Short mmCIF file of C-alpha atoms in Angstrom, two decimals:
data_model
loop_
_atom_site.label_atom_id
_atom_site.label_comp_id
_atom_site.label_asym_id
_atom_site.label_seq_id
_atom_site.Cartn_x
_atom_site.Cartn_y
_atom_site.Cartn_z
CA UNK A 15 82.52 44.63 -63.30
CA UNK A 16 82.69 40.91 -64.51
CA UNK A 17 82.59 38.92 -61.45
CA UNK A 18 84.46 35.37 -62.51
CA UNK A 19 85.38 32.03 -60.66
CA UNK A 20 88.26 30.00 -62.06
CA UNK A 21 88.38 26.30 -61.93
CA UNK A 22 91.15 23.78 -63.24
CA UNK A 23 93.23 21.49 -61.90
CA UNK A 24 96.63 23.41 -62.70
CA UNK A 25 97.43 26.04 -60.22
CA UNK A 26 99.23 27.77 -63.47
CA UNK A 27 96.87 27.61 -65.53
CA UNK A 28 94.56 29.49 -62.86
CA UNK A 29 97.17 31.60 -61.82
CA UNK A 30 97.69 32.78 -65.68
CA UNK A 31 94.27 33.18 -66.06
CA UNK A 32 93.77 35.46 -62.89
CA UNK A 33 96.61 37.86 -63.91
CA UNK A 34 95.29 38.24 -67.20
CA UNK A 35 91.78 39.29 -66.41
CA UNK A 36 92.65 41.31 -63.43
CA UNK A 37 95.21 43.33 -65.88
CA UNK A 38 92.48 43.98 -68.18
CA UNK A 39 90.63 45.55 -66.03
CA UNK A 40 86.80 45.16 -65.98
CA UNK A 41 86.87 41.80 -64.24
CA UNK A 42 87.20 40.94 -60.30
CA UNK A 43 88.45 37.20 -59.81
CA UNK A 44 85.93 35.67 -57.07
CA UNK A 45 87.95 32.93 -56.02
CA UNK A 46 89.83 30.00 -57.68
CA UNK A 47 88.83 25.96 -57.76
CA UNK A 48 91.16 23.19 -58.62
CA UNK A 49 88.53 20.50 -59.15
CA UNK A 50 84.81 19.87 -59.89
CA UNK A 51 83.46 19.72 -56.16
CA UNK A 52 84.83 22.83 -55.13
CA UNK A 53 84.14 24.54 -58.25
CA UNK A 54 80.30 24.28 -57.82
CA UNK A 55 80.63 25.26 -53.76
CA UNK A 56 83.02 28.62 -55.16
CA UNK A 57 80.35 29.31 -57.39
CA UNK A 58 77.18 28.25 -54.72
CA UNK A 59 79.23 30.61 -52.81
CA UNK A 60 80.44 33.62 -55.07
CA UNK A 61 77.58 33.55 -57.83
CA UNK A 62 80.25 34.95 -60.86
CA UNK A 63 78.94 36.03 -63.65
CA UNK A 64 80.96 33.40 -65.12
CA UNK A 65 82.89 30.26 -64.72
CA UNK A 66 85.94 29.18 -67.02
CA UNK A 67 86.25 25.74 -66.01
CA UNK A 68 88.20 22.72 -67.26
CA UNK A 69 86.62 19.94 -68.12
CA UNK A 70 88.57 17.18 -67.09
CA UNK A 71 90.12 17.36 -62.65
CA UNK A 72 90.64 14.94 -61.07
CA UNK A 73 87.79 13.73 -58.31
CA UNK A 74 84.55 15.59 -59.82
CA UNK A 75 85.41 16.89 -63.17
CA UNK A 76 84.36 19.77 -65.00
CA UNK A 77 81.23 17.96 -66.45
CA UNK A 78 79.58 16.64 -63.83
CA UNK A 79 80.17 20.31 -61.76
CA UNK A 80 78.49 21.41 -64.50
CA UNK A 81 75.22 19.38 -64.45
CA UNK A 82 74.79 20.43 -61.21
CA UNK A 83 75.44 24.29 -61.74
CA UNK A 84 72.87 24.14 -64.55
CA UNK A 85 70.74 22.59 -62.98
CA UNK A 86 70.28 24.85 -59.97
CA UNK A 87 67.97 27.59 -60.53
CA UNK A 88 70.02 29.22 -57.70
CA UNK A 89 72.76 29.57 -60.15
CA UNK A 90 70.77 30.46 -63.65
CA UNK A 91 72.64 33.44 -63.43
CA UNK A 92 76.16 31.96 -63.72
CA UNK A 93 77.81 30.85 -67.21
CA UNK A 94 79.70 28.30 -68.02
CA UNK A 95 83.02 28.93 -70.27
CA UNK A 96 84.47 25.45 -70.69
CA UNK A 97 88.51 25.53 -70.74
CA UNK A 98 90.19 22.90 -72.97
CA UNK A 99 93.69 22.05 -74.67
CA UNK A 100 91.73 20.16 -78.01
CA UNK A 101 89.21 21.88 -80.62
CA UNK A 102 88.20 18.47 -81.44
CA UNK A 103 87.26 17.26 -77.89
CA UNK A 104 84.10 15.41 -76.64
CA UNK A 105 83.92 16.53 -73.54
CA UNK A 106 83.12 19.62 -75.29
CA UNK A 107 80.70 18.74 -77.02
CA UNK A 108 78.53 17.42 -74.45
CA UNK A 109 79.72 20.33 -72.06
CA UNK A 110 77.60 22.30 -74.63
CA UNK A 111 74.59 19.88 -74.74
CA UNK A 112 74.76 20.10 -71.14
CA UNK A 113 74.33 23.71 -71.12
CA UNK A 114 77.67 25.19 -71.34
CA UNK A 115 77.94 28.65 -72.91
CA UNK A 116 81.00 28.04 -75.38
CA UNK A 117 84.32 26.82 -74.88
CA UNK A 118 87.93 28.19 -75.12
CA UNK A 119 91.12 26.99 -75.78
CA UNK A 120 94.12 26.68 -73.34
CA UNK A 121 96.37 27.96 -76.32
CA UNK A 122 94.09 31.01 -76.98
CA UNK A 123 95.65 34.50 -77.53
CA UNK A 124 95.08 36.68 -74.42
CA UNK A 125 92.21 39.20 -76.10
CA UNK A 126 90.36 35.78 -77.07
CA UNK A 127 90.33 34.52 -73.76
CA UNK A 128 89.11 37.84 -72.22
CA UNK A 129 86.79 38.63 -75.54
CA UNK A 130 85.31 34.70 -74.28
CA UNK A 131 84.51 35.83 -70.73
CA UNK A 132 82.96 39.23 -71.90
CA UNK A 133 80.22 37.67 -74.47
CA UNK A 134 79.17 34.66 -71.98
CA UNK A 135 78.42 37.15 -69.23
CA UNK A 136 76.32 38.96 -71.26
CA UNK A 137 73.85 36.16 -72.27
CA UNK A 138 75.79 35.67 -75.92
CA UNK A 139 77.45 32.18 -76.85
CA UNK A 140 81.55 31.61 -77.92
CA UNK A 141 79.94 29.86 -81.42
CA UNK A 142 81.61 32.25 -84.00
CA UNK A 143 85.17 30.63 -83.93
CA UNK A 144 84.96 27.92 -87.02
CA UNK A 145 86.27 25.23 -84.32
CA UNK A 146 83.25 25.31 -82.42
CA UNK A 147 81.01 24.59 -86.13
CA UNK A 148 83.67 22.07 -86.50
CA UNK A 149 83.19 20.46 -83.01
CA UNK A 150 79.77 20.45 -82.93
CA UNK A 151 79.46 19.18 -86.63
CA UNK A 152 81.77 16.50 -86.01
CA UNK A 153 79.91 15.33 -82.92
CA UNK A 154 76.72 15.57 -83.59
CA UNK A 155 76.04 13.23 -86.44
CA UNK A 156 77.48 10.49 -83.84
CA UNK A 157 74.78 7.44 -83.28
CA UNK A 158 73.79 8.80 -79.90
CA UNK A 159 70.23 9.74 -78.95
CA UNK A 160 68.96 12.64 -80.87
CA UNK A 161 66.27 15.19 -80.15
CA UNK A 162 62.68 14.37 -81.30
CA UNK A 163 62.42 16.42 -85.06
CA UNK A 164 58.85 17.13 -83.46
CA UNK A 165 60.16 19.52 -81.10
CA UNK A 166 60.26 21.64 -84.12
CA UNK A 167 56.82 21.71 -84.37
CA UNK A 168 56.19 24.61 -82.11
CA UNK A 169 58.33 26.68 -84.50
CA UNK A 170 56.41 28.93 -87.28
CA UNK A 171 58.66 28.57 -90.59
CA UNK A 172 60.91 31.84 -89.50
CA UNK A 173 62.11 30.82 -86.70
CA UNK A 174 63.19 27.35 -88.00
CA UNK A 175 64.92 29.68 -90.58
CA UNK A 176 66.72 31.50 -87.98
CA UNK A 177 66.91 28.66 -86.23
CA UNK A 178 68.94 27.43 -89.56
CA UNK A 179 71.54 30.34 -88.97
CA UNK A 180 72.18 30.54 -85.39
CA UNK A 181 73.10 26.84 -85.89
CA UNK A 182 75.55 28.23 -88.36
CA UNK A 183 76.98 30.25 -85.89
CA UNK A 184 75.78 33.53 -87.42
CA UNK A 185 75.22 36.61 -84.46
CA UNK A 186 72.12 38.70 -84.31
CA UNK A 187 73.75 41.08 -86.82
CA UNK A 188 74.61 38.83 -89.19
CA UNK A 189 71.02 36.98 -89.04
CA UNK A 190 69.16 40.44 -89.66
CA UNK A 191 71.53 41.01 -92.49
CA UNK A 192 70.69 37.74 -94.12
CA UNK A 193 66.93 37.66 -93.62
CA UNK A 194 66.58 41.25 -94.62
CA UNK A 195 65.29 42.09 -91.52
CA UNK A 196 65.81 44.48 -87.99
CA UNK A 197 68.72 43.41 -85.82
CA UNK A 198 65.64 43.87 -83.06
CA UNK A 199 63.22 41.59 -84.48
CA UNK A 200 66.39 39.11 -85.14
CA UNK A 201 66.99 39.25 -81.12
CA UNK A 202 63.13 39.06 -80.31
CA UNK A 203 63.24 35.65 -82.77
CA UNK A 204 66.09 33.82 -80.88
CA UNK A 205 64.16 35.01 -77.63
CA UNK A 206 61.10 33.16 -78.71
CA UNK A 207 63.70 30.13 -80.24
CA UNK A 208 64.96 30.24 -76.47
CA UNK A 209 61.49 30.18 -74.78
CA UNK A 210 59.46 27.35 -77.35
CA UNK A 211 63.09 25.30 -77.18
CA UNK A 212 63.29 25.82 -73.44
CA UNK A 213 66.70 25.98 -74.51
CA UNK A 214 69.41 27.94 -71.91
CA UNK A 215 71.49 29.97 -74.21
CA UNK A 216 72.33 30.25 -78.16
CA UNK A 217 74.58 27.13 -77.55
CA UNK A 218 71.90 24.84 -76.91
CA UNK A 219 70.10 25.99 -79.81
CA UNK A 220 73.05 25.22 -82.21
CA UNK A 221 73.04 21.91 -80.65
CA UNK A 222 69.32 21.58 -80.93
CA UNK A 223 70.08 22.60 -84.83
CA UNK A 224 72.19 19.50 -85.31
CA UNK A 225 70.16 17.37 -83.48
CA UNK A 226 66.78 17.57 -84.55
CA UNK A 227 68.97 17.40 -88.18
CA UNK A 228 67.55 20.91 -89.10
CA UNK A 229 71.49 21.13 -89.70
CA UNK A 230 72.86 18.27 -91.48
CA UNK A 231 77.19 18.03 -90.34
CA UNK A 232 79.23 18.02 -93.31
CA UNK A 233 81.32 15.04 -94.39
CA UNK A 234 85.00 15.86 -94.11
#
C-alpha cells in the first residue's frame, strides 16, 4: 500500500486527486494540505511514501515546504511529486534542483498521474516524459550558478557515461541496453552516481548532468 499526502491550494483539485488514487486501489490517502505550512506538518505527521504537492499556495508555497521536507532526515523517506498546470515552468525546475522527485501535470490522463505516484515511491524519478528533458534543458543553460565541473572528478569514465544517459532521461533498462551491459550492474552504477554525487534521487543527477555541462541543452 502507497501511503500518499496531498497538498494544493484547490480543494478540487485534492478532492480529484483523492478519488482517483483511492479507486485504483493500491494507495491509502494520509491526509490532505491546502498550503505549504501544513503540508510539511501532514507529512511530519503521516510520513507518506509520497507527496504530490503544488508548487505555488498561497502563505508557504510548495517550494519552500519542500526545502524543509528535504532537508529533514526525519523525512528521507518521503518523495516529492511536484503538481503543476505548465511543462515549461520554473518553479519546476528548481523544485527538481531542490530535490523533488519529478513533476506532473494538472492536465495529466488519470493512469499518468497514478503511474507518477507509483515510480516516486519506489526510489525511481518521473524523467521519461520528453517535457521534463524539455524543462530541464530549457532551464538549465540559464546564467544562474552552476555546479563546479570538478565534482566530476570523483567519477571513473563509466559512470560519467552513464551519467551522460540518465541525464537523457534513459531508465536502468534502457542504459544496460545502450552500454551493452547487465541491467544489475546499470543499477549498481547510478547507486555509486547517487553516493559520489551525494545526489537524492535520479532527478538530481539529471540536473547535476546539465549543470556541471556534462549535458549541453539544445538550442530551440
Amino acid at each position: 500500500m502507497i501511503r500518499v499526502a496531498l497538498a494544493d491550494d484547490q480543494q478540487l483539485i485534492r478532492a480529484g486527486l483523492r478519488v482517483l488514487l483511492e479507486t485504483e486501489g493500491g494507495f491509502a490517502v494520509v491526509g490532505e494540505a491546502a498550503d505549504g505550512a501544513q503540508a510539511v506538518e501532514l507529512v511530519r505527521a503521516t510520513h507518506p511514501d509520497v507527496v504530490v504537492m503544488d508548487v505555488r499556495m498561497p502563505g508557504v508555497d510548495g517550494l519552500a515546504a519542500l526545502e524543509t521536507i528535504v532537508a529533514d532526515p526525519g523525512l528521507a523517506g518521503t518523495a516529492v511529486l511536484v503538481l503543476t498546470t505548465f511543462d515549461l515552468d520554473e518553479y519546476v525546475y528548481r523544485a527538481l534542483r531542490g530535490g523533488a522527485a519529478g513533476f506532473v501535470l494538472k492536465d495529466a490522463e488519470p493512469a499518468d498521474l497514478v503511474r507518477a505516484v507509483t515510480l516516486v515511491a519506489h526510489g525511481e524519478a518521473l524523467l521519461a516524459p520528453a517535457v521534463t528533458r524539455r524543462l530541464i534543458a530549457e532551464f538549465a543553460g540559464r546564467p544562474e550558478p552552476r555546479v563546479p565541473t570538478a565534482r566530476l572528478d570523483v567519477l571513473t569514465p563509466r559512470e560519467r557515461e552513464v551519467l551522460a544517459l540518465v541525464g537523457g532521461g534513459l531508465a536502468n533498462d534502457e542504459i544496460a541496453t545502450r552500454l551493452v551491459i547487465s541491467p544489475a550492474t546499470a543499477r549498481t552504477h547510478v547507486g555509486r552516481l547517487l553516493t559520489k554525487l551525494d545526489a537524492r534521487d535520479r532527478a538530481q543527477l539529471v540536473v547535476i548532468a546539465y549543470e556541471t555541462g556534462l549535458i549541453t541543452p539544445r538550442v530551440r
